[in-house]
Structures are given as structure tokens and as C-alpha cells.
Amino acid sequence: RKEVEQDPGPFNVPEGATVAFNCTYSNSASQSFFWYRQDCRKEPKLLMSVYSSGNEDGRFTAQLNRASQYISLLIRDSKLSDSATYLCVVKRTTDSWGKFQFGAGTQVVVTP
Amino acid sequence: DGGITQSPKYLFRKEGQNVTLSCEQNLNHDAMYWYRQDPGQGLRLIYYSQIVNDFQKGDIAEGYSVSREKKESFPLTVTSAQKNPTAFYLCASSMYIIGDEQYFGPGTRLTVT
């Protein structure tokens, strides 16, 4: 079983609609959680960190559920520019530092 | 401007040749990483380094080698022993702090024929 799993999609979303998707992680020792955005043939870019209490950044809302071991990302009022692959990243502490584990990504396609 | 640079952006090599990918950062980050990404797959860790002159194998280190002689630089050599080297290679760095995020360079797309 992969340590971080995501629904690959694609999630086809009309412009202006809301889309949400989850990411599950298997290692309960995971301590830090992030969402990255990756455009086609580009490097991943940090979208937001995910905090225990949940957090919001404009149209993006991230939630963490430690009991069920998943994080979620919700995008409101989708824009065409939101079309990308969203990577879930989990950081766990082994020894004295953290090792990042990446999901394979969820593709979102926003259509006019 | 602080950031991570990788060069070259595209690289073509013949099978059997070693090739070195460059990664430089001026973010004053302690930790640096190399990943490879294949189509439809997540990033896989090749090597990482916490401090100068120290590095550790990641999940897929076979056929690769690295060095960390300076804090700013973490070059990756793809050797002829790597069976399937064609991929998108990404370098990243992070502060040596639990919970801190990683920042990525623009990547090098390596094609070996």
C-alpha cells in the first residue's frame, strides 16, 4: 500500500463551481501536511500548508482529519487557471528530521 | 531573488554516458533533495542531504550519485548503471525544521536514447 494515496481524477469542474478531493496517508507518525500545485511539465509549487484546525487561503480550504488519516482540499469559485494537478505531501519524522512523501496527484480540469 | 536553479532545462544523452545535473540554492536552506518524476507517477526520492558533506540514499538511489561539498550546491550524477534514466528530475530544499515546506527548482528533463 502506498504511504500517500490520491484519486488521480480528472475532476472536470465547470468554471465557478466548487470541487473537493481527499488524500489519505497510512503512517500515523505523519506530522506535517501540505498541498502543492503542479502545472504540466513544471515544478510543484506550494499551495498551502495544512494545519490541525483547518485553514483557508482565499478560495482554497484545507482540512486535516487525523483520526481517519486524510487531508482534503476544497476549491471554491473555480477559475480556469486552477486547472492543474494537486499533490498531497506528508512529512513524517524519522530519526532527527522529516522525510516527505508525495501522492501521485489529483488532476483538476476547469472548463468554461 | 532567492530561489533554486537547475541546469540545464533539457538534456539529451546517449545510453552508456554519465551525466551530471546541477542544483544550486541561495535560500540558506540546510536540507536538499533530488526526486525523479515519471509520467502519471508521484515524485520519488533519489537522495537527500541534511548538511554539507553528508547525504543519504532515498527510495531509488541505485544508478545515481550525489555530492554536497557546499551548502548551496547538490549535484546529481546519473550513471550508466541507471536502467531507465529518462525522466523529469527535480531538486528541492527545505530548512532543517520539522514542519517546514520544500521548495523546488524548475527541473531538468533528461532524455537518454
PDB file of C-alpha atoms in Angstrom:
ATOM      1  CA  ARG A   1       0.000   0.000   0.000  1.00  0.00           C
ATOM      2  CA  LYS A   2       1.309   3.456  -0.886  1.00  0.00           C
ATOM      3  CA  GLU A   3       2.027   5.751   2.011  1.00  0.00           C
ATOM      4  CA  VAL A   4       0.094   8.619   0.424  1.00  0.00           C
ATOM      5  CA  GLU A   5      -2.834   7.953  -1.898  1.00  0.00           C
ATOM      6  CA  GLN A   6      -4.867  10.290  -4.059  1.00  0.00           C
ATOM      7  CA  ASP A   7      -7.689   9.895  -6.534  1.00  0.00           C
ATOM      8  CA  PRO A   8      -5.958  10.644  -9.842  1.00  0.00           C
ATOM      9  CA  GLY A   9      -9.080  12.210 -11.387  1.00  0.00           C
ATOM     10  CA  PRO A  10      -9.506  14.049 -13.611  1.00  0.00           C
ATOM     11  CA  PHE A  11     -12.092  16.112 -11.810  1.00  0.00           C
ATOM     12  CA  ASN A  12     -13.867  18.091 -14.515  1.00  0.00           C
ATOM     13  CA  VAL A  13     -15.285  21.230 -12.951  1.00  0.00           C
ATOM     14  CA  PRO A  14     -17.361  23.981 -14.562  1.00  0.00           C
ATOM     15  CA  GLU A  15     -15.966  27.452 -14.036  1.00  0.00           C
ATOM     16  CA  GLY A  16     -17.391  28.946 -10.852  1.00  0.00           C
ATOM     17  CA  ALA A  17     -18.209  25.605  -9.266  1.00  0.00           C
ATOM     18  CA  THR A  18     -16.741  24.027  -6.136  1.00  0.00           C
ATOM     19  CA  VAL A  19     -14.539  20.948  -6.172  1.00  0.00           C
ATOM     20  CA  ALA A  20     -13.157  18.957  -3.283  1.00  0.00           C
ATOM     21  CA  PHE A  21     -10.893  15.953  -3.069  1.00  0.00           C
ATOM     22  CA  ASN A  22      -9.058  13.991  -0.425  1.00  0.00           C
ATOM     23  CA  CYS A  23      -5.725  12.419   0.209  1.00  0.00           C
ATOM     24  CA  THR A  24      -5.193   9.520   2.607  1.00  0.00           C
ATOM     25  CA  TYR A  25      -1.970   8.696   4.407  1.00  0.00           C
ATOM     26  CA  SER A  26      -1.031   5.456   6.099  1.00  0.00           C
ATOM     27  CA  ASN A  27       1.644   6.457   8.580  1.00  0.00           C
ATOM     28  CA  SER A  28       0.165   7.761  11.807  1.00  0.00           C
ATOM     29  CA  ALA A  29       3.550   9.298  12.668  1.00  0.00           C
ATOM     30  CA  SER A  30       2.982  11.885   9.965  1.00  0.00           C
ATOM     31  CA  GLN A  31       3.366  15.347  11.383  1.00  0.00           C
ATOM     32  CA  SER A  32       3.142  17.941   8.624  1.00  0.00           C
ATOM     33  CA  PHE A  33       0.872  18.176   5.653  1.00  0.00           C
ATOM     34  CA  PHE A  34       0.921  20.252   2.503  1.00  0.00           C
ATOM     35  CA  TRP A  35      -0.864  20.766  -0.768  1.00  0.00           C
ATOM     36  CA  TYR A  36       1.250  21.575  -3.813  1.00  0.00           C
ATOM     37  CA  ARG A  37       0.095  22.569  -7.250  1.00  0.00           C
ATOM     38  CA  GLN A  38       1.873  21.291 -10.338  1.00  0.00           C
ATOM     39  CA  ASP A  39       1.227  22.615 -13.824  1.00  0.00           C
ATOM     40  CA  CYS A  40       2.003  20.462 -16.823  1.00  0.00           C
ATOM     41  CA  ARG A  41       5.755  19.949 -17.251  1.00  0.00           C
ATOM     42  CA  LYS A  42       6.566  22.369 -14.435  1.00  0.00           C
ATOM     43  CA  GLU A  43       7.841  22.020 -10.898  1.00  0.00           C
ATOM     44  CA  PRO A  44       5.468  21.638  -7.925  1.00  0.00           C
ATOM     45  CA  LYS A  45       4.694  24.876  -6.116  1.00  0.00           C
ATOM     46  CA  LEU A  46       3.493  25.142  -2.555  1.00  0.00           C
ATOM     47  CA  LEU A  47      -0.200  25.951  -2.419  1.00  0.00           C
ATOM     48  CA  MET A  48      -0.725  25.763   1.309  1.00  0.00           C
ATOM     49  CA  SER A  49       0.264  24.013   4.481  1.00  0.00           C
ATOM     50  CA  VAL A  50      -2.481  22.137   6.299  1.00  0.00           C
ATOM     51  CA  TYR A  51      -2.947  22.822   9.979  1.00  0.00           C
ATOM     52  CA  SER A  52      -4.766  20.733  12.555  1.00  0.00           C
ATOM     53  CA  SER A  53      -7.546  23.272  12.891  1.00  0.00           C
ATOM     54  CA  GLY A  54      -8.001  23.580   9.150  1.00  0.00           C
ATOM     55  CA  ASN A  55      -7.067  26.669   7.216  1.00  0.00           C
ATOM     56  CA  GLU A  56      -8.230  28.805   4.394  1.00  0.00           C
ATOM     57  CA  ASP A  57      -6.391  30.855   1.802  1.00  0.00           C
ATOM     58  CA  GLY A  58      -8.755  32.793  -0.393  1.00  0.00           C
ATOM     59  CA  ARG A  59     -10.807  30.294  -2.382  1.00  0.00           C
ATOM     60  CA  PHE A  60      -8.856  27.322  -1.057  1.00  0.00           C
ATOM     61  CA  THR A  61      -9.679  25.467   2.145  1.00  0.00           C
ATOM     62  CA  ALA A  62      -7.633  22.623   3.584  1.00  0.00           C
ATOM     63  CA  GLN A  63      -8.715  20.263   6.332  1.00  0.00           C
ATOM     64  CA  LEU A  64      -6.900  17.590   8.310  1.00  0.00           C
ATOM     65  CA  ASN A  65      -8.585  14.583   9.879  1.00  0.00           C
ATOM     66  CA  ARG A  66      -6.001  12.773  11.988  1.00  0.00           C
ATOM     67  CA  ALA A  67      -8.426  10.150  13.280  1.00  0.00           C
ATOM     68  CA  SER A  68      -9.226   8.955   9.753  1.00  0.00           C
ATOM     69  CA  GLN A  69      -5.809   9.900   8.395  1.00  0.00           C
ATOM     70  CA  TYR A  70      -6.762  12.083   5.496  1.00  0.00           C
ATOM     71  CA  ILE A  71      -6.445  15.655   4.346  1.00  0.00           C
ATOM     72  CA  SER A  72      -8.743  17.449   1.973  1.00  0.00           C
ATOM     73  CA  LEU A  73      -8.637  20.409  -0.369  1.00  0.00           C
ATOM     74  CA  LEU A  74     -11.658  22.400  -1.428  1.00  0.00           C
ATOM     75  CA  ILE A  75     -11.601  24.973  -4.193  1.00  0.00           C
ATOM     76  CA  ARG A  76     -14.490  27.426  -4.358  1.00  0.00           C
ATOM     77  CA  ASP A  77     -15.487  29.544  -7.341  1.00  0.00           C
ATOM     78  CA  SER A  78     -13.134  27.611  -9.632  1.00  0.00           C
ATOM     79  CA  LYS A  79     -11.158  29.584 -12.199  1.00  0.00           C
ATOM     80  CA  LEU A  80      -9.760  28.323 -15.481  1.00  0.00           C
ATOM     81  CA  SER A  81      -6.326  28.984 -14.007  1.00  0.00           C
ATOM     82  CA  ASP A  82      -6.998  26.438 -11.253  1.00  0.00           C
ATOM     83  CA  SER A  83      -6.564  23.649 -13.816  1.00  0.00           C
ATOM     84  CA  ALA A  84      -3.549  21.724 -12.581  1.00  0.00           C
ATOM     85  CA  THR A  85      -2.500  18.616 -10.725  1.00  0.00           C
ATOM     86  CA  TYR A  86      -2.701  18.922  -6.956  1.00  0.00           C
ATOM     87  CA  LEU A  87      -0.144  16.973  -4.980  1.00  0.00           C
ATOM     88  CA  CYS A  88      -0.668  15.899  -1.418  1.00  0.00           C
ATOM     89  CA  VAL A  89       2.544  15.865   0.618  1.00  0.00           C
ATOM     90  CA  VAL A  90       3.020  14.333   4.037  1.00  0.00           C
ATOM     91  CA  LYS A  91       6.066  14.790   6.197  1.00  0.00           C
ATOM     92  CA  ARG A  92       6.909  12.365   8.951  1.00  0.00           C
ATOM     93  CA  THR A  93       9.692  12.493  11.441  1.00  0.00           C
ATOM     94  CA  THR A  94      12.186   9.711  11.273  1.00  0.00           C
ATOM     95  CA  ASP A  95      15.253   9.991  13.393  1.00  0.00           C
ATOM     96  CA  SER A  96      16.023  13.651  13.719  1.00  0.00           C
ATOM     97  CA  TRP A  97      14.385  15.084  10.650  1.00  0.00           C
ATOM     98  CA  GLY A  98      11.448  14.723   8.341  1.00  0.00           C
ATOM     99  CA  LYS A  99      11.093  12.835   5.105  1.00  0.00           C
ATOM    100  CA  PHE A 100       8.500  13.996   2.594  1.00  0.00           C
ATOM    101  CA  GLN A 101       6.109  11.555   0.938  1.00  0.00           C
ATOM    102  CA  PHE A 102       4.257  12.628  -2.196  1.00  0.00           C
ATOM    103  CA  GLY A 103       0.977  11.452  -3.586  1.00  0.00           C
ATOM    104  CA  ALA A 104       0.724  10.913  -7.336  1.00  0.00           C
ATOM    105  CA  GLY A 105      -1.610  13.877  -7.646  1.00  0.00           C
ATOM    106  CA  THR A 106      -5.221  14.699  -8.436  1.00  0.00           C
ATOM    107  CA  GLN A 107      -5.853  16.334 -11.777  1.00  0.00           C
ATOM    108  CA  VAL A 108      -8.390  19.149 -11.875  1.00  0.00           C
ATOM    109  CA  VAL A 109      -9.697  20.491 -15.173  1.00  0.00           C
ATOM    110  CA  VAL A 110     -11.815  23.637 -15.007  1.00  0.00           C
ATOM    111  CA  THR A 111     -13.946  24.143 -18.092  1.00  0.00           C
ATOM    112  CA  PRO A 112     -15.626  27.311 -19.395  1.00  0.00           C
TER     113      PRO A 112
ATOM    114  CA  ASP B   1      15.975  36.947  -5.752  1.00  0.00           C
ATOM    115  CA  GLY B   2      16.147  33.827  -3.598  1.00  0.00           C
ATOM    116  CA  GLY B   3      15.454  30.504  -5.169  1.00  0.00           C
ATOM    117  CA  ILE B   4      16.626  27.230  -6.583  1.00  0.00           C
ATOM    118  CA  THR B   5      18.163  26.921 -10.006  1.00  0.00           C
ATOM    119  CA  GLN B   6      18.637  23.788 -12.028  1.00  0.00           C
ATOM    120  CA  SER B   7      20.503  23.437 -15.251  1.00  0.00           C
ATOM    121  CA  PRO B   8      20.121  22.562 -17.961  1.00  0.00           C
ATOM    122  CA  LYS B   9      16.371  22.579 -18.522  1.00  0.00           C
ATOM    123  CA  TYR B  10      16.605  19.866 -21.177  1.00  0.00           C
ATOM    124  CA  LEU B  11      19.373  17.318 -21.534  1.00  0.00           C
ATOM    125  CA  PHE B  12      19.899  14.638 -24.134  1.00  0.00           C
ATOM    126  CA  ARG B  13      22.419  11.846 -23.743  1.00  0.00           C
ATOM    127  CA  LYS B  14      23.343   8.584 -25.366  1.00  0.00           C
ATOM    128  CA  GLU B  15      22.951   5.389 -23.410  1.00  0.00           C
ATOM    129  CA  GLY B  16      26.086   4.451 -21.500  1.00  0.00           C
ATOM    130  CA  GLN B  17      27.131   8.005 -20.702  1.00  0.00           C
ATOM    131  CA  ASN B  18      27.182   9.511 -17.241  1.00  0.00           C
ATOM    132  CA  VAL B  19      25.523  12.892 -16.888  1.00  0.00           C
ATOM    133  CA  THR B  20      25.538  15.451 -14.071  1.00  0.00           C
ATOM    134  CA  LEU B  21      22.566  17.651 -13.248  1.00  0.00           C
ATOM    135  CA  SER B  22      23.182  20.895 -11.447  1.00  0.00           C
ATOM    136  CA  CYS B  23      21.201  22.246  -8.474  1.00  0.00           C
ATOM    137  CA  GLU B  24      22.011  25.477  -6.667  1.00  0.00           C
ATOM    138  CA  GLN B  25      20.051  27.309  -3.965  1.00  0.00           C
ATOM    139  CA  ASN B  26      20.533  30.670  -2.289  1.00  0.00           C
ATOM    140  CA  LEU B  27      17.798  30.246   0.294  1.00  0.00           C
ATOM    141  CA  ASN B  28      20.288  29.300   3.017  1.00  0.00           C
ATOM    142  CA  HIS B  29      18.433  26.006   3.422  1.00  0.00           C
ATOM    143  CA  ASP B  30      20.151  23.161   5.195  1.00  0.00           C
ATOM    144  CA  ALA B  31      18.407  20.239   3.525  1.00  0.00           C
ATOM    145  CA  MET B  32      18.413  19.447  -0.178  1.00  0.00           C
ATOM    146  CA  TYR B  33      16.726  16.667  -2.130  1.00  0.00           C
ATOM    147  CA  TRP B  34      16.631  15.039  -5.526  1.00  0.00           C
ATOM    148  CA  TYR B  35      13.470  13.500  -6.921  1.00  0.00           C
ATOM    149  CA  ARG B  36      12.517  11.960 -10.206  1.00  0.00           C
ATOM    150  CA  GLN B  37       9.053  12.118 -11.696  1.00  0.00           C
ATOM    151  CA  ASP B  38       7.763   9.800 -14.362  1.00  0.00           C
ATOM    152  CA  PRO B  39       4.540  10.398 -16.294  1.00  0.00           C
ATOM    153  CA  GLY B  40       1.468   9.743 -14.152  1.00  0.00           C
ATOM    154  CA  GLN B  41       3.539   8.991 -11.083  1.00  0.00           C
ATOM    155  CA  GLY B  42       4.358  10.780  -7.898  1.00  0.00           C
ATOM    156  CA  LEU B  43       7.763  12.126  -7.021  1.00  0.00           C
ATOM    157  CA  ARG B  44      10.227   9.518  -5.885  1.00  0.00           C
ATOM    158  CA  LEU B  45      13.157  10.402  -3.654  1.00  0.00           C
ATOM    159  CA  ILE B  46      16.604   9.620  -5.025  1.00  0.00           C
ATOM    160  CA  TYR B  47      18.970  11.197  -2.480  1.00  0.00           C
ATOM    161  CA  TYR B  48      18.780  13.782   0.258  1.00  0.00           C
ATOM    162  CA  SER B  49      21.270  15.758   2.294  1.00  0.00           C
ATOM    163  CA  GLN B  50      20.787  17.373   5.672  1.00  0.00           C
ATOM    164  CA  ILE B  51      24.136  19.154   5.915  1.00  0.00           C
ATOM    165  CA  VAL B  52      27.325  19.666   3.972  1.00  0.00           C
ATOM    166  CA  ASN B  53      29.388  16.533   3.358  1.00  0.00           C
ATOM    167  CA  ASP B  54      26.525  14.280   4.389  1.00  0.00           C
ATOM    168  CA  PHE B  55      23.861  12.637   2.237  1.00  0.00           C
ATOM    169  CA  GLN B  56      21.558   9.654   2.418  1.00  0.00           C
ATOM    170  CA  LYS B  57      20.001   7.321  -0.099  1.00  0.00           C
ATOM    171  CA  GLY B  58      16.356   7.760  -0.815  1.00  0.00           C
ATOM    172  CA  ASP B  59      13.958   5.182  -2.176  1.00  0.00           C
ATOM    173  CA  ILE B  60      15.511   4.787  -5.635  1.00  0.00           C
ATOM    174  CA  ALA B  61      19.220   5.600  -5.286  1.00  0.00           C
ATOM    175  CA  GLU B  62      20.572   2.792  -7.485  1.00  0.00           C
ATOM    176  CA  GLY B  63      22.376   4.167 -10.518  1.00  0.00           C
ATOM    177  CA  TYR B  64      22.705   7.667  -9.071  1.00  0.00           C
ATOM    178  CA  SER B  65      25.350   9.511  -7.081  1.00  0.00           C
ATOM    179  CA  VAL B  66      25.495  12.902  -5.366  1.00  0.00           C
ATOM    180  CA  SER B  67      27.873  15.187  -3.531  1.00  0.00           C
ATOM    181  CA  ARG B  68      27.336  18.041  -1.065  1.00  0.00           C
ATOM    182  CA  GLU B  69      30.592  19.965  -0.836  1.00  0.00           C
ATOM    183  CA  LYS B  70      28.860  23.313  -0.373  1.00  0.00           C
ATOM    184  CA  LYS B  71      25.633  24.238   1.368  1.00  0.00           C
ATOM    185  CA  GLU B  72      24.337  25.869  -1.815  1.00  0.00           C
ATOM    186  CA  SER B  73      25.034  23.036  -4.220  1.00  0.00           C
ATOM    187  CA  PHE B  74      23.801  19.456  -4.570  1.00  0.00           C
ATOM    188  CA  PRO B  75      24.664  17.997  -7.994  1.00  0.00           C
ATOM    189  CA  LEU B  76      23.233  14.679  -9.116  1.00  0.00           C
ATOM    190  CA  THR B  77      25.067  12.284 -11.426  1.00  0.00           C
ATOM    191  CA  VAL B  78      23.008   9.828 -13.412  1.00  0.00           C
ATOM    192  CA  THR B  79      25.335   6.962 -14.147  1.00  0.00           C
ATOM    193  CA  SER B  80      25.227   4.402 -16.917  1.00  0.00           C
ATOM    194  CA  ALA B  81      24.105   1.890 -14.291  1.00  0.00           C
ATOM    195  CA  GLN B  82      20.696   3.557 -14.062  1.00  0.00           C
ATOM    196  CA  LYS B  83      18.486   1.291 -16.152  1.00  0.00           C
ATOM    197  CA  ASN B  84      15.772   3.761 -17.053  1.00  0.00           C
ATOM    198  CA  PRO B  85      17.181   7.281 -16.700  1.00  0.00           C
ATOM    199  CA  THR B  86      14.756   9.180 -18.925  1.00  0.00           C
ATOM    200  CA  ALA B  87      12.649  11.265 -16.529  1.00  0.00           C
ATOM    201  CA  PHE B  88      11.936  14.708 -15.110  1.00  0.00           C
ATOM    202  CA  TYR B  89      14.425  15.439 -12.316  1.00  0.00           C
ATOM    203  CA  LEU B  90      13.510  17.872  -9.582  1.00  0.00           C
ATOM    204  CA  CYS B  91      15.751  19.367  -6.939  1.00  0.00           C
ATOM    205  CA  ALA B  92      14.262  20.778  -3.749  1.00  0.00           C
ATOM    206  CA  SER B  93      15.393  22.328  -0.493  1.00  0.00           C
ATOM    207  CA  SER B  94      13.972  22.989   2.938  1.00  0.00           C
ATOM    208  CA  MET B  95      15.013  24.464   6.244  1.00  0.00           C
ATOM    209  CA  TYR B  96      16.106  21.985   8.904  1.00  0.00           C
ATOM    210  CA  ILE B  97      12.918  22.464  10.838  1.00  0.00           C
ATOM    211  CA  ILE B  98      10.122  19.996  11.429  1.00  0.00           C
ATOM    212  CA  GLY B  99       7.037  21.134   9.588  1.00  0.00           C
ATOM    213  CA  ASP B 100       8.836  23.309   7.112  1.00  0.00           C
ATOM    214  CA  GLU B 101       7.869  23.044   3.489  1.00  0.00           C
ATOM    215  CA  GLN B 102      10.028  22.198   0.474  1.00  0.00           C
ATOM    216  CA  TYR B 103      10.738  24.491  -2.433  1.00  0.00           C
ATOM    217  CA  PHE B 104      11.505  23.167  -5.871  1.00  0.00           C
ATOM    218  CA  GLY B 105      13.738  24.157  -8.728  1.00  0.00           C
ATOM    219  CA  PRO B 106      12.338  24.265 -12.281  1.00  0.00           C
ATOM    220  CA  GLY B 107      13.563  20.760 -13.056  1.00  0.00           C
ATOM    221  CA  THR B 108      15.703  19.099 -15.702  1.00  0.00           C
ATOM    222  CA  ARG B 109      14.115  16.907 -18.319  1.00  0.00           C
ATOM    223  CA  LEU B 110      16.596  14.172 -19.190  1.00  0.00           C
ATOM    224  CA  THR B 111      16.221  12.024 -22.283  1.00  0.00           C
ATOM    225  CA  VAL B 112      18.566   9.099 -22.831  1.00  0.00           C
ATOM    226  CA  THR B 113      18.489   7.268 -26.154  1.00  0.00           C
TER     227      THR B 113
END
